[in-house]
Coordinates of C-alpha atoms and ligand atoms in Angstrom, one line a residue:
M1 CA -28.7 -22.7 82.5
G2 CA -26.0 -22.1 80.0
L3 CA -22.5 -20.7 80.0
L4 CA -21.5 -17.7 82.1
S5 CA -20.2 -14.5 80.9
Q6 CA -18.0 -12.9 83.6
G7 CA -17.9 -9.2 84.6
S8 CA -20.0 -6.3 85.7
P9 CA -23.7 -6.6 85.0
L10 CA -25.7 -3.6 83.7
S11 CA -29.0 -2.5 85.1
W12 CA -32.2 -3.1 83.2
E13 CA -32.3 0.5 82.0
E14 CA -28.8 0.2 80.6
T15 CA -29.4 -3.3 79.2
K16 CA -32.5 -2.1 77.5
R17 CA -30.6 0.7 75.8
H18 CA -28.4 -1.9 74.3
A19 CA -31.1 -4.4 73.3
D20 CA -31.1 -3.5 69.6
H21 CA -27.4 -3.7 69.5
V22 CA -27.4 -7.2 71.1
R23 CA -30.1 -8.4 68.7
R24 CA -28.4 -6.9 65.7
H25 CA -25.0 -8.5 66.5
G26 CA -26.6 -11.7 67.8
I27 CA -28.1 -12.2 64.3
L28 CA -24.8 -11.4 62.6
Q29 CA -23.1 -13.9 64.9
F30 CA -25.7 -16.5 64.0
L31 CA -25.3 -15.8 60.3
H32 CA -21.5 -16.3 60.6
I33 CA -22.1 -19.6 62.1
Y34 CA -24.9 -20.6 59.8
H35 CA -22.9 -19.8 56.6
A36 CA -19.8 -21.5 57.9
V37 CA -21.5 -24.8 58.9
K38 CA -24.9 -25.1 57.2
D39 CA -23.6 -27.7 54.9
R40 CA -21.7 -29.7 57.4
H41 CA -22.7 -33.3 57.2
K42 CA -21.7 -36.6 58.7
D43 CA -21.1 -35.3 62.2
V44 CA -21.6 -38.4 64.3
L45 CA -24.4 -39.0 66.6
K46 CA -23.4 -38.0 70.1
W47 CA -25.4 -37.2 73.1
G48 CA -25.2 -36.3 76.8
D49 CA -27.4 -35.8 79.8
E50 CA -27.6 -33.0 82.4
V51 CA -28.7 -33.7 85.9
E52 CA -29.5 -30.9 88.4
Y53 CA -29.0 -31.5 92.1
M54 CA -29.9 -29.8 95.4
L55 CA -27.8 -29.8 98.5
V56 CA -29.8 -30.8 101.5
S57 CA -28.8 -30.8 105.2
F58 CA -30.5 -32.9 107.8
D59 CA -30.9 -31.8 111.4
H60 CA -31.8 -35.2 113.0
E61 CA -32.5 -33.7 116.4
K62 CA -34.9 -30.9 115.2
K63 CA -36.2 -33.1 112.4
K64 CA -35.6 -30.4 109.9
A65 CA -34.2 -30.6 106.3
Q66 CA -32.8 -27.4 104.8
L67 CA -31.2 -26.4 101.5
V68 CA -27.5 -25.7 102.0
L69 CA -26.3 -22.5 100.3
S70 CA -22.8 -23.7 99.4
G71 CA -23.2 -24.6 95.7
E72 CA -20.6 -22.0 94.6
E73 CA -17.8 -23.4 96.8
L74 CA -18.8 -27.0 96.0
L75 CA -18.6 -26.2 92.3
E76 CA -15.2 -24.5 92.7
T77 CA -13.8 -27.6 94.4
L78 CA -15.4 -30.0 91.9
Q79 CA -14.0 -28.1 88.9
E80 CA -10.6 -27.7 90.6
K81 CA -10.2 -31.4 91.4
G82 CA -11.9 -32.4 88.1
E83 CA -11.9 -30.8 84.7
R84 CA -9.1 -28.3 85.5
T85 CA -6.7 -31.0 86.6
N86 CA -7.6 -33.6 84.0
P87 CA -9.2 -32.8 80.7
N88 CA -10.4 -36.4 80.6
H89 CA -12.1 -36.3 83.9
P90 CA -15.4 -38.3 83.7
T91 CA -17.6 -35.5 85.1
L92 CA -18.3 -31.9 84.4
W93 CA -19.9 -29.5 86.9
R94 CA -21.8 -26.2 86.2
P95 CA -23.6 -23.6 88.3
E96 CA -27.3 -23.5 88.5
Y97 CA -29.8 -20.8 89.6
G98 CA -30.0 -21.7 93.3
S99 CA -27.1 -21.2 95.6
Y100 CA -28.1 -24.7 96.8
M101 CA -28.0 -26.2 93.3
I102 CA -25.4 -27.7 91.0
E103 CA -25.5 -29.3 87.6
G104 CA -23.5 -32.3 86.5
T105 CA -22.9 -33.9 83.1
P106 CA -20.6 -36.7 81.8
G107 CA -17.1 -35.4 81.0
Q108 CA -17.3 -36.5 77.4
P109 CA -20.4 -36.9 75.3
Y110 CA -21.6 -40.5 74.7
G111 CA -21.3 -41.9 71.2
G112 CA -23.4 -44.0 68.9
T113 CA -22.7 -47.5 70.2
M114 CA -25.3 -49.5 72.1
S115 CA -22.8 -50.5 74.9
E116 CA -22.7 -46.8 76.0
F117 CA -26.2 -47.1 77.3
N118 CA -24.6 -49.3 79.9
T119 CA -22.3 -46.6 81.2
V120 CA -24.9 -43.8 81.8
E121 CA -25.9 -45.0 85.2
D122 CA -22.3 -45.6 86.2
N123 CA -21.5 -42.1 85.3
M124 CA -24.4 -40.6 87.1
R125 CA -23.4 -42.6 90.2
K126 CA -19.9 -41.3 89.9
R127 CA -21.2 -37.7 89.8
R128 CA -23.3 -38.4 92.9
K129 CA -20.4 -39.9 94.7
E130 CA -17.9 -37.3 93.7
A131 CA -20.1 -34.4 94.9
T132 CA -21.4 -36.2 98.0
S133 CA -17.8 -36.9 99.1
L134 CA -17.2 -33.1 99.5
L135 CA -20.3 -32.4 101.5
G136 CA -20.4 -31.7 105.2
E137 CA -21.8 -34.0 107.9
N138 CA -25.5 -34.8 107.6
Q139 CA -25.6 -33.3 104.1
A140 CA -26.8 -35.0 101.0
L141 CA -26.9 -34.4 97.2
C142 CA -30.6 -34.9 96.3
T143 CA -32.1 -35.2 92.9
I144 CA -35.5 -33.8 93.7
T145 CA -37.4 -31.5 91.2
S146 CA -38.9 -29.1 93.8
F147 CA -38.0 -28.8 97.5
P148 CA -41.4 -29.1 99.3
R149 CA -40.7 -26.2 101.7
L150 CA -39.0 -23.9 99.3
G151 CA -39.8 -20.4 100.4
C152 CA -41.0 -21.4 103.9
P153 CA -39.4 -19.7 107.0
G154 CA -35.9 -21.0 107.6
F155 CA -35.7 -23.3 104.5
T156 CA -32.0 -22.5 103.9
L157 CA -28.8 -23.2 105.8
P158 CA -27.6 -20.7 107.0
E159 CA -31.1 -19.2 107.5
F160 CA -31.9 -15.8 106.0
Q161 CA -34.9 -13.6 106.1
P162 CA -36.4 -12.6 102.8
S163 CA -36.0 -8.8 102.3
P164 CA -38.8 -7.5 100.1
V165 CA -37.2 -4.1 99.8
E166 CA -36.4 -1.9 96.9
G167 CA -33.0 -2.7 95.6
G168 CA -33.2 -6.5 96.3
A169 CA -33.1 -8.9 93.4
S170 CA -36.4 -10.7 93.9
K171 CA -38.1 -8.5 96.4
S172 CA -39.8 -11.7 97.5
L173 CA -41.8 -12.1 100.7
F174 CA -40.5 -15.7 100.9
F175 CA -37.4 -16.4 98.9
P176 CA -34.2 -14.6 100.3
D177 CA -31.8 -13.3 97.7
E178 CA -29.0 -15.2 99.5
A179 CA -30.6 -18.4 98.1
I180 CA -29.7 -17.2 94.6
N181 CA -26.4 -18.3 93.1
K182 CA -23.8 -15.6 93.9
H183 CA -22.6 -15.2 90.4
P184 CA -24.0 -11.9 89.3
R185 CA -25.7 -13.4 86.2
F186 CA -28.4 -14.9 88.4
S187 CA -29.3 -12.0 90.6
T188 CA -29.2 -9.7 87.5
L189 CA -31.5 -12.0 85.6
T190 CA -33.9 -12.0 88.6
R191 CA -33.8 -8.2 89.0
N192 CA -34.1 -7.4 85.3
I193 CA -37.0 -9.8 84.7
R194 CA -38.8 -8.0 87.5
H195 CA -37.9 -4.6 86.2
R196 CA -38.8 -5.4 82.6
R197 CA -42.1 -6.8 83.6
G198 CA -42.8 -3.8 85.8
E199 CA -43.8 -5.8 88.8
K200 CA -42.8 -8.9 90.7
V201 CA -43.5 -12.2 88.9
V202 CA -46.7 -13.9 89.9
I203 CA -47.0 -17.7 90.4
N204 CA -50.4 -19.1 91.5
V205 CA -50.5 -22.9 91.8
P206 CA -53.9 -24.6 92.6
I207 CA -53.9 -26.1 96.0
F208 CA -54.8 -29.7 96.5
K209 CA -58.1 -29.8 98.4
D210 CA -57.9 -32.4 101.0
K211 CA -60.5 -33.2 103.7
N212 CA -59.4 -30.5 106.1
T213 CA -58.1 -27.9 103.7
P214 CA -59.9 -24.6 104.3
V215 CA -62.6 -23.8 101.8
P216 CA -61.9 -21.4 100.3
F217 CA -58.1 -21.6 100.9
I218 CA -57.0 -18.0 101.2
E219 CA -53.7 -16.5 102.3
T220 CA -53.8 -12.8 103.3
F221 CA -50.9 -10.4 102.8
P222 CA -52.2 -7.3 104.7
E223 CA -48.7 -5.7 104.6
D224 CA -48.1 -6.2 100.9
E225 CA -50.4 -4.6 98.4
E226 CA -48.7 -6.4 95.4
A227 CA -49.1 -9.8 97.0
A228 CA -52.7 -9.1 98.2
K229 CA -53.6 -8.2 94.6
A230 CA -51.7 -11.0 92.8
S231 CA -52.6 -14.0 95.0
K232 CA -55.7 -15.9 94.1
P233 CA -58.0 -17.9 96.4
D234 CA -57.5 -21.6 96.3
H235 CA -54.0 -21.1 95.1
I236 CA -50.5 -21.3 96.5
Y237 CA -49.0 -17.9 95.8
M238 CA -45.3 -17.4 95.0
D239 CA -43.5 -14.3 93.9
A240 CA -39.9 -15.0 92.9
M241 CA -37.8 -16.5 90.1
G242 CA -36.3 -18.8 92.6
F243 CA -39.6 -20.7 93.0
G244 CA -39.2 -21.8 89.3
M245 CA -35.6 -21.7 88.4
G246 CA -34.8 -23.0 91.8
N247 CA -36.2 -26.4 90.6
C248 CA -34.2 -29.2 89.1
C249 CA -34.6 -31.1 85.9
L250 CA -33.1 -33.8 83.7
Q251 CA -32.1 -32.8 80.1
V252 CA -30.6 -34.6 77.1
T253 CA -28.7 -33.0 74.3
F254 CA -28.2 -34.7 70.9
Q255 CA -25.7 -33.9 68.2
A256 CA -27.3 -34.7 64.8
C257 CA -25.4 -35.6 61.6
S258 CA -26.5 -32.5 59.8
I259 CA -28.7 -29.4 60.2
S260 CA -31.6 -31.1 58.6
E261 CA -31.4 -34.1 60.8
A262 CA -31.3 -31.7 63.8
R263 CA -34.4 -29.9 62.6
Y264 CA -36.2 -33.2 62.0
L265 CA -35.3 -34.5 65.5
Y266 CA -36.3 -31.2 67.0
D267 CA -39.8 -31.5 65.6
Q268 CA -40.3 -35.2 66.3
L269 CA -39.2 -34.9 69.9
A270 CA -41.3 -31.8 70.5
T271 CA -44.4 -34.0 70.3
I272 CA -42.9 -36.3 72.8
C273 CA -42.2 -33.6 75.4
P274 CA -45.6 -33.6 77.2
I275 CA -45.8 -37.3 77.2
V276 CA -42.4 -37.8 78.9
M277 CA -43.0 -34.9 81.2
A278 CA -46.1 -36.5 82.5
L279 CA -44.3 -39.8 82.9
S280 CA -41.5 -38.1 84.8
A281 CA -43.8 -36.0 87.1
A282 CA -42.0 -35.3 90.3
S283 CA -43.0 -32.0 91.8
P284 CA -46.3 -32.0 93.7
F285 CA -45.4 -29.6 96.6
Y286 CA -44.8 -25.9 96.6
R287 CA -44.0 -23.5 99.5
G288 CA -45.0 -26.0 102.1
Y289 CA -48.3 -27.0 100.6
V290 CA -49.7 -29.9 98.6
S291 CA -50.6 -28.6 95.2
D292 CA -52.9 -30.0 92.5
I293 CA -50.2 -30.2 89.9
D294 CA -47.5 -32.8 89.5
C295 CA -44.9 -31.0 87.3
R296 CA -42.8 -27.8 87.6
W297 CA -43.3 -26.5 84.1
G298 CA -45.9 -23.9 84.5
V299 CA -44.3 -22.7 87.8
I300 CA -41.0 -22.0 86.0
S301 CA -42.8 -20.5 83.1
A302 CA -44.5 -17.9 85.4
S303 CA -41.3 -17.4 87.4
V304 CA -39.4 -15.9 84.5
D305 CA -42.3 -14.2 82.7
D306 CA -40.8 -10.9 81.9
R307 CA -43.6 -9.7 79.6
T308 CA -45.0 -6.2 80.2
R309 CA -48.7 -5.8 80.8
E310 CA -49.0 -4.6 77.2
E311 CA -47.2 -7.7 75.9
R312 CA -49.5 -9.9 78.0
G313 CA -52.5 -8.2 76.4
L314 CA -53.7 -6.6 79.6
E315 CA -53.3 -3.1 78.2
P316 CA -53.3 -1.6 74.7
L317 CA -49.9 -1.6 73.0
K318 CA -48.2 1.7 73.6
N319 CA -44.6 1.2 74.6
S320 CA -44.2 -2.5 73.8
H321 CA -43.8 -3.8 70.2
Y322 CA -45.9 -6.9 70.3
R323 CA -48.5 -9.0 72.0
I324 CA -46.6 -12.1 73.2
S325 CA -48.6 -15.1 74.0
K326 CA -46.1 -17.1 76.1
S327 CA -43.4 -16.6 78.7
R328 CA -39.8 -17.0 77.7
Y329 CA -39.9 -20.4 79.4
D330 CA -42.6 -22.3 77.5
S331 CA -43.3 -24.9 74.8
I332 CA -42.0 -24.3 71.3
D333 CA -44.0 -22.2 68.9
S334 CA -43.0 -23.6 65.5
Y335 CA -41.8 -26.8 63.9
L336 CA -38.5 -26.5 62.0
S337 CA -38.5 -29.2 59.4
E338 CA -40.3 -29.0 56.1
C339 CA -42.5 -31.9 57.2
G340 CA -43.6 -29.8 60.2
E341 CA -44.7 -26.8 58.2
K342 CA -48.3 -27.7 57.7
Y343 CA -48.6 -28.5 61.4
N344 CA -47.5 -25.0 62.4
D345 CA -50.8 -23.7 63.5
I346 CA -49.8 -21.4 66.4
D347 CA -49.7 -17.7 65.8
L348 CA -46.0 -16.8 65.6
T349 CA -44.9 -13.4 66.7
K350 CA -41.6 -12.5 64.9
D351 CA -39.3 -9.6 64.4
K352 CA -40.2 -8.8 60.9
E353 CA -36.9 -7.0 60.0
I354 CA -34.8 -9.9 61.3
Y355 CA -37.0 -12.3 59.4
E356 CA -36.5 -10.4 56.1
Q357 CA -32.8 -10.1 56.7
L358 CA -32.5 -13.8 57.3
L359 CA -34.5 -14.6 54.2
Q360 CA -32.2 -12.3 52.2
E361 CA -29.2 -14.2 53.6
G362 CA -30.6 -17.4 52.1
L363 CA -32.3 -19.0 55.1
D364 CA -35.5 -20.8 54.4
H365 CA -38.8 -19.5 55.8
L366 CA -39.0 -22.0 58.7
L367 CA -35.5 -21.4 60.1
A368 CA -35.8 -17.7 59.6
Q369 CA -39.1 -17.5 61.4
H370 CA -37.7 -19.6 64.3
V371 CA -34.8 -17.3 64.9
A372 CA -36.9 -14.2 64.3
H373 CA -39.3 -15.5 66.9
L374 CA -36.6 -16.1 69.5
F375 CA -35.4 -12.5 68.8
I376 CA -38.6 -10.8 69.8
R377 CA -37.2 -11.0 73.3
D378 CA -34.9 -8.5 74.9
P379 CA -31.6 -9.5 76.4
L380 CA -32.1 -9.9 80.2
T381 CA -28.5 -9.5 81.2
L382 CA -25.5 -7.7 79.7
F383 CA -22.0 -7.3 81.0
E384 CA -20.2 -4.1 80.5
E385 CA -17.1 -5.9 79.2
K386 CA -19.1 -7.9 76.7
I387 CA -20.9 -5.3 74.7
H388 CA -18.5 -5.0 71.7
L389 CA -17.6 -8.4 70.3
D390 CA -16.0 -9.9 67.2
D391 CA -19.1 -11.2 65.4
A392 CA -17.1 -13.6 63.2
N393 CA -15.6 -15.4 66.2
E394 CA -17.9 -14.9 69.1
S395 CA -21.5 -15.7 69.7
D396 CA -22.3 -14.2 73.1
H397 CA -25.1 -11.9 71.8
F398 CA -26.7 -14.7 69.9
E399 CA -26.4 -17.0 73.0
N400 CA -27.7 -14.2 75.2
I401 CA -31.1 -14.3 73.5
Q402 CA -31.0 -18.0 72.7
S403 CA -30.2 -19.2 76.2
T404 CA -33.0 -17.1 77.8
N405 CA -35.6 -18.7 75.5
W406 CA -36.2 -21.7 77.7
Q407 CA -38.4 -23.9 75.6
T408 CA -39.3 -27.6 75.6
M409 CA -36.8 -28.1 72.8
R410 CA -33.8 -26.0 72.0
F411 CA -32.2 -25.9 68.5
K412 CA -28.5 -25.3 69.0
P413 CA -26.1 -24.1 66.3
P414 CA -22.5 -25.1 66.7
P415 CA -20.3 -22.7 68.7
P416 CA -18.1 -20.6 66.4
N417 CA -14.8 -22.3 65.3
S418 CA -15.6 -25.6 67.0
D419 CA -16.0 -29.1 65.8
I420 CA -19.3 -29.5 67.5
G421 CA -22.2 -30.2 65.2
W422 CA -25.8 -29.1 65.1
R423 CA -27.6 -30.1 68.3
V424 CA -31.0 -30.3 69.8
E425 CA -31.8 -30.3 73.5
F426 CA -34.8 -32.1 75.1
R427 CA -35.8 -30.1 78.2
P428 CA -39.1 -31.1 79.7
M429 CA -38.2 -33.9 82.0
E430 CA -38.4 -33.8 85.8
V431 CA -35.4 -35.2 87.7
Q432 CA -35.9 -38.5 89.4
L433 CA -34.7 -39.6 92.8
T434 CA -32.3 -42.3 91.7
D435 CA -29.5 -42.7 89.1
F436 CA -31.4 -45.8 87.9
E437 CA -34.6 -43.8 87.1
N438 CA -32.7 -40.9 85.6
S439 CA -30.8 -43.3 83.4
A440 CA -34.0 -45.0 82.4
Y441 CA -35.6 -41.8 81.2
V442 CA -32.5 -40.7 79.4
V443 CA -31.9 -44.1 77.7
F444 CA -35.6 -44.2 76.7
V445 CA -35.4 -40.8 75.0
V446 CA -32.1 -41.5 73.3
L447 CA -33.4 -44.9 72.0
L448 CA -36.4 -43.1 70.8
T449 CA -34.2 -40.8 68.7
R450 CA -32.6 -43.9 67.2
V451 CA -35.9 -45.4 66.1
I452 CA -37.1 -42.1 64.9
L453 CA -34.1 -41.8 62.6
S454 CA -33.8 -45.5 61.7
Y455 CA -37.4 -46.1 60.9
K456 CA -38.1 -42.5 59.8
L457 CA -41.0 -42.3 62.1
D458 CA -43.4 -39.4 62.1
F459 CA -45.1 -38.2 65.3
L460 CA -46.1 -34.8 64.1
I461 CA -49.6 -33.4 65.0
P462 CA -50.7 -29.8 64.9
L463 CA -48.5 -27.8 67.3
S464 CA -51.5 -26.4 69.0
K465 CA -52.4 -30.0 70.1
V466 CA -48.9 -30.4 71.5
D467 CA -49.6 -27.3 73.5
E468 CA -52.8 -28.7 74.8
N469 CA -50.9 -31.8 75.8
M470 CA -48.4 -29.7 77.7
K471 CA -51.2 -28.2 79.8
V472 CA -52.8 -31.5 80.6
A473 CA -49.5 -33.2 81.3
Q474 CA -48.9 -31.1 84.4
K475 CA -52.2 -32.0 86.1
R476 CA -52.2 -34.3 89.2
D477 CA -51.7 -37.9 88.1
A478 CA -52.0 -36.9 84.4
V479 CA -50.1 -40.1 83.5
L480 CA -53.1 -42.2 84.5
Q481 CA -56.0 -39.8 84.4
E482 CA -55.6 -37.8 81.2
L483 CA -55.7 -38.3 77.5
F484 CA -53.2 -36.9 75.0
Y485 CA -53.3 -36.1 71.3
F486 CA -51.0 -38.5 69.5
R487 CA -50.5 -39.4 65.9
K488 CA -52.2 -42.7 65.0
D489 CA -50.0 -43.9 62.2
I490 CA -46.4 -43.1 63.0
C491 CA -44.9 -45.2 60.2
K492 CA -47.0 -44.3 57.2
G493 CA -46.6 -40.5 57.2
G494 CA -44.7 -40.6 54.0
N495 CA -43.1 -37.3 55.0
A496 CA -40.5 -38.7 57.3
V497 CA -37.6 -38.2 54.9
V498 CA -34.8 -36.5 56.8
D499 CA -33.1 -34.6 54.0
G500 CA -35.6 -32.5 52.2
C501 CA -38.9 -34.0 53.2
G502 CA -39.7 -33.7 49.5
K503 CA -43.1 -35.3 49.6
A504 CA -44.4 -33.4 52.4
A505 CA -44.4 -30.0 50.9
G506 CA -47.2 -30.4 48.4
R507 CA -49.6 -32.3 50.7
A508 CA -53.0 -31.1 51.8
E509 CA -53.9 -29.8 55.2
P510 CA -53.5 -32.3 58.0
A511 CA -56.6 -34.5 58.4
A512 CA -58.2 -34.6 61.8
E513 CA -58.1 -38.4 61.6
E514 CA -54.3 -38.3 61.7
Y515 CA -54.3 -38.1 65.4
A516 CA -56.5 -39.2 68.3
L517 CA -56.7 -38.8 72.1
M518 CA -54.8 -41.6 73.8
S519 CA -53.8 -42.6 77.3
I520 CA -50.1 -42.6 78.1
D521 CA -50.4 -46.3 78.6
T522 CA -51.6 -46.7 75.0
I523 CA -48.9 -44.3 73.6
I524 CA -46.1 -46.1 75.5
N525 CA -47.2 -49.7 75.7
G526 CA -49.5 -49.9 72.7
K527 CA -53.1 -51.1 72.3
E528 CA -54.3 -53.7 69.9
G529 CA -55.8 -52.1 66.8
V530 CA -55.2 -48.6 68.1
F531 CA -51.6 -47.9 68.4
P532 CA -48.4 -50.0 68.3
G533 CA -46.8 -48.3 71.4
L534 CA -43.4 -46.7 71.6
I535 CA -41.9 -49.5 73.8
P536 CA -42.9 -52.3 71.4
V537 CA -41.3 -50.2 68.6
L538 CA -38.1 -49.8 70.6
N539 CA -38.1 -53.5 71.4
S540 CA -38.3 -54.5 67.8
Y541 CA -35.5 -52.1 67.0
L542 CA -33.4 -53.6 69.8
E543 CA -34.0 -57.1 68.4
S544 CA -32.5 -56.0 65.1
M545 CA -29.3 -54.7 66.8
E546 CA -26.2 -56.4 68.1
V547 CA -26.3 -55.7 71.8
D548 CA -24.2 -57.5 74.4
V549 CA -26.1 -59.3 77.1
D550 CA -25.2 -57.0 79.9
T551 CA -26.3 -53.9 78.1
R552 CA -29.5 -55.5 76.9
C553 CA -30.3 -56.4 80.5
S554 CA -29.8 -52.8 81.6
I555 CA -31.9 -51.5 78.7
L556 CA -34.6 -53.9 79.5
N557 CA -34.7 -52.8 83.1
Y558 CA -34.9 -49.2 82.0
L559 CA -37.7 -49.8 79.6
R560 CA -39.5 -51.9 82.1
L561 CA -39.6 -48.9 84.5
I562 CA -41.0 -46.6 81.8
K563 CA -43.5 -49.2 80.8
K564 CA -44.8 -49.8 84.3
R565 CA -44.9 -46.1 85.1
A566 CA -47.0 -45.7 82.0
S567 CA -49.4 -48.5 82.9
G568 CA -49.7 -47.4 86.5
E569 CA -48.1 -50.6 87.8
L570 CA -45.4 -48.3 89.3
M571 CA -45.9 -44.8 90.7
T572 CA -44.5 -41.6 89.4
V573 CA -42.3 -39.8 91.9
A574 CA -45.0 -37.2 92.3
K575 CA -47.6 -39.8 93.2
W576 CA -45.2 -41.6 95.5
M577 CA -44.5 -38.4 97.3
R578 CA -48.1 -37.6 97.7
E579 CA -48.8 -41.0 99.2
F580 CA -45.8 -40.6 101.6
I581 CA -47.2 -37.3 102.9
A582 CA -50.8 -38.5 103.0
K583 CA -49.6 -41.4 105.3
H584 CA -47.3 -39.3 107.4
P585 CA -48.5 -39.4 111.1
D586 CA -48.2 -35.6 111.4
Y587 CA -50.3 -34.9 108.3
K588 CA -53.6 -33.3 109.2
Q589 CA -55.2 -33.7 105.7
D590 CA -55.1 -29.9 105.4
S591 CA -52.5 -29.7 102.5
V592 CA -49.8 -28.5 104.8
I593 CA -46.3 -29.9 104.8
T594 CA -44.6 -29.2 108.1
D595 CA -40.8 -29.1 108.7
Q596 CA -41.0 -32.6 110.2
M597 CA -42.9 -34.1 107.2
N598 CA -40.5 -32.4 104.9
Y599 CA -37.6 -33.9 106.9
S600 CA -39.0 -37.4 106.8
L601 CA -39.7 -37.2 103.1
L602 CA -36.3 -35.9 102.1
L603 CA -34.6 -38.5 104.4
K604 CA -36.5 -41.2 102.6
C605 CA -35.6 -39.8 99.2
D606 CA -32.0 -39.8 100.2
Q607 CA -32.2 -43.4 101.4
I608 CA -33.8 -44.5 98.2
A609 CA -31.2 -42.6 96.2
N610 CA -28.2 -44.1 98.0
G611 CA -29.7 -47.6 97.9
S612 CA -30.1 -48.0 101.6
C613 CA -33.9 -48.3 101.3
E614 CA -35.9 -50.1 98.6
C615 CA -39.0 -48.7 97.2
P616 CA -40.7 -51.3 95.0
E617 CA -43.8 -49.2 94.4
L618 CA -41.6 -46.6 92.7
L619 CA -38.8 -48.6 91.2
G620 CA -40.1 -52.1 90.9
P621 CA -38.0 -55.2 91.5
A622 CA -35.9 -54.3 88.5
F623 CA -34.1 -51.7 90.6
R624 CA -32.1 -54.2 92.6
K625 CA -30.8 -56.0 89.6
A626 CA -29.9 -52.9 87.8
R627 CA -28.0 -51.6 90.8
H628 CA -26.0 -54.7 91.2
S629 CA -25.0 -55.1 87.6
G630 CA -24.2 -51.4 87.5
S631 CA -22.0 -51.5 90.5
K632 CA -19.6 -54.0 89.1
S633 CA -17.3 -51.3 87.8
D634 CA -17.9 -49.1 90.8
S635 CA -15.0 -50.4 92.7
S636 CA -15.1 -48.2 95.7
T637 CA -18.6 -49.3 97.0
Ligands
LIG1 N1 -33.9 -25.9 86.1 C1 -34.6 -25.6 84.9 C2 -35.7 -26.6 84.7 O1 -36.1 -27.3 85.7 C3 -33.7 -25.7 83.7 C4 -32.5 -24.8 83.7 C5 -31.6 -25.0 82.5 O2 -31.9 -24.7 81.4 O3 -30.5 -25.7 82.8 O4 -36.3 -26.7 83.7
MG2 MG1 -29.3 -26.6 84.1

């Protein structure tokens, strides 16, 4: 979730009083960075992945799996033995929202050579092993996007009762505050989002209607007026930030050669977000029920929705400044490159003063409106010790707003006084069960950036269509059942010139024929006469590159997984989990996931992840090969 500031957190009322201060200085900090590095060129292509993990404990007697609330201690030990002892340590560990979560990245970013694609999986395996070696007996590090019984009675170890009382961080009926990371940033975020909003967050996920699911499906909360009002029939009701930010994902960050290349990549990858999200779907279960969605996105979005009733358009504007159409966690609202400008068809709320100030400072309209849009938000946390900063050398206030705008893509200016370049982060993917799958998705996306840059591809479509794709992508089995807007001719845009996009500016409105509805199979694998397919494009790129045999073999295995998930020959994790539960002897076709079913599922997930159980319907036969070739350098297995 970003870097931590240490210290004493302020209440929402106090933070709010400093909101203008934070914004004003955040902009000054951004401008210092911008002016210092806007012309920086020839940074080399670098990239890195982030994997989020959950700590799971198995009680084999009671047949119960629980989330272990020891992320903070585990993190401390990992950092102590790792990065603090050796600056070249191959892994880096960071905290995450849940006290049962942890995030791992490679110790150094990857570079531009092809052979590095062959080290990704090894590094992920190292991370898994390193953290697993510190766990207690019968505990496992799991890469699951959402824990099926999150928020059910006794889902944590040790067990805690939720305490929906005044003064608590979440006030949740289901999610105890003890399950939130103990660093004050996380509980403060939770509390301040709730206070700013003026009520608890509301998450309603449609329930999957199975043969014996009650019709209508209604949960009653006689003791809790807020829940009784907020919960909807035929939906699974949730009421805490933890139900969203307590989920795990897989992210990739790229360093571009220049700011304009970063802006170009940001736009191009934004169109890919819904496609890859649907392909990575891995979260069908919430609060012990089978849902009708396959992805976490909308759940997290609702879980951090700090907008007031006025901002949400439920009441006339009186105390709030703007109507705001989306949560802080949502899809991007504007393209950043000149080529993207004519596809910017979403109403953009922006801070007008900041926008004017940025224009006066020499920023172009697109970048100015992007930043002025991020800055319509209030800071959610502020630490007493961190109010007055040196704007020329620090960027905490900028980062405060930036890092709590959780969008599909993130455009990242370099930190002050560093040799890091302009970066973009790709954020929509769900985390997969195995290091093999996670490597496959990461390598697929990184390769895609290579062909986008080498062939100057153009995926842009009106941004409102990307938003429609995002909605569709979360539906159950979207990968096979839904159609997505996609650009038909990705090579002939004529506007895919990285620096300047000269030709694009004067062109007419986008023609409706530029894009069409396609299946993910068509987008990924191509269809004669309709669309070339992303994998065929990647393959022709690979043929033009010098790649050693071993690396090529790994890449082919990765692309085969993506290809088969797109065609339906292999299942997504979400589909596989659904089938596992559907076939479970205890399942009563009533959409309920019991402790025992949760236990069997997680045990199976762990066995698949550690290689003790094969799962060809999910991974295909390629898995075996990839695992063996990967384990060569893994001397200790
Ligand atoms: N866990 C969040 C997700 O699933 C992301 C948190 C972060 O930005 O690191 O999207
Ligand atoms: Mg994270």
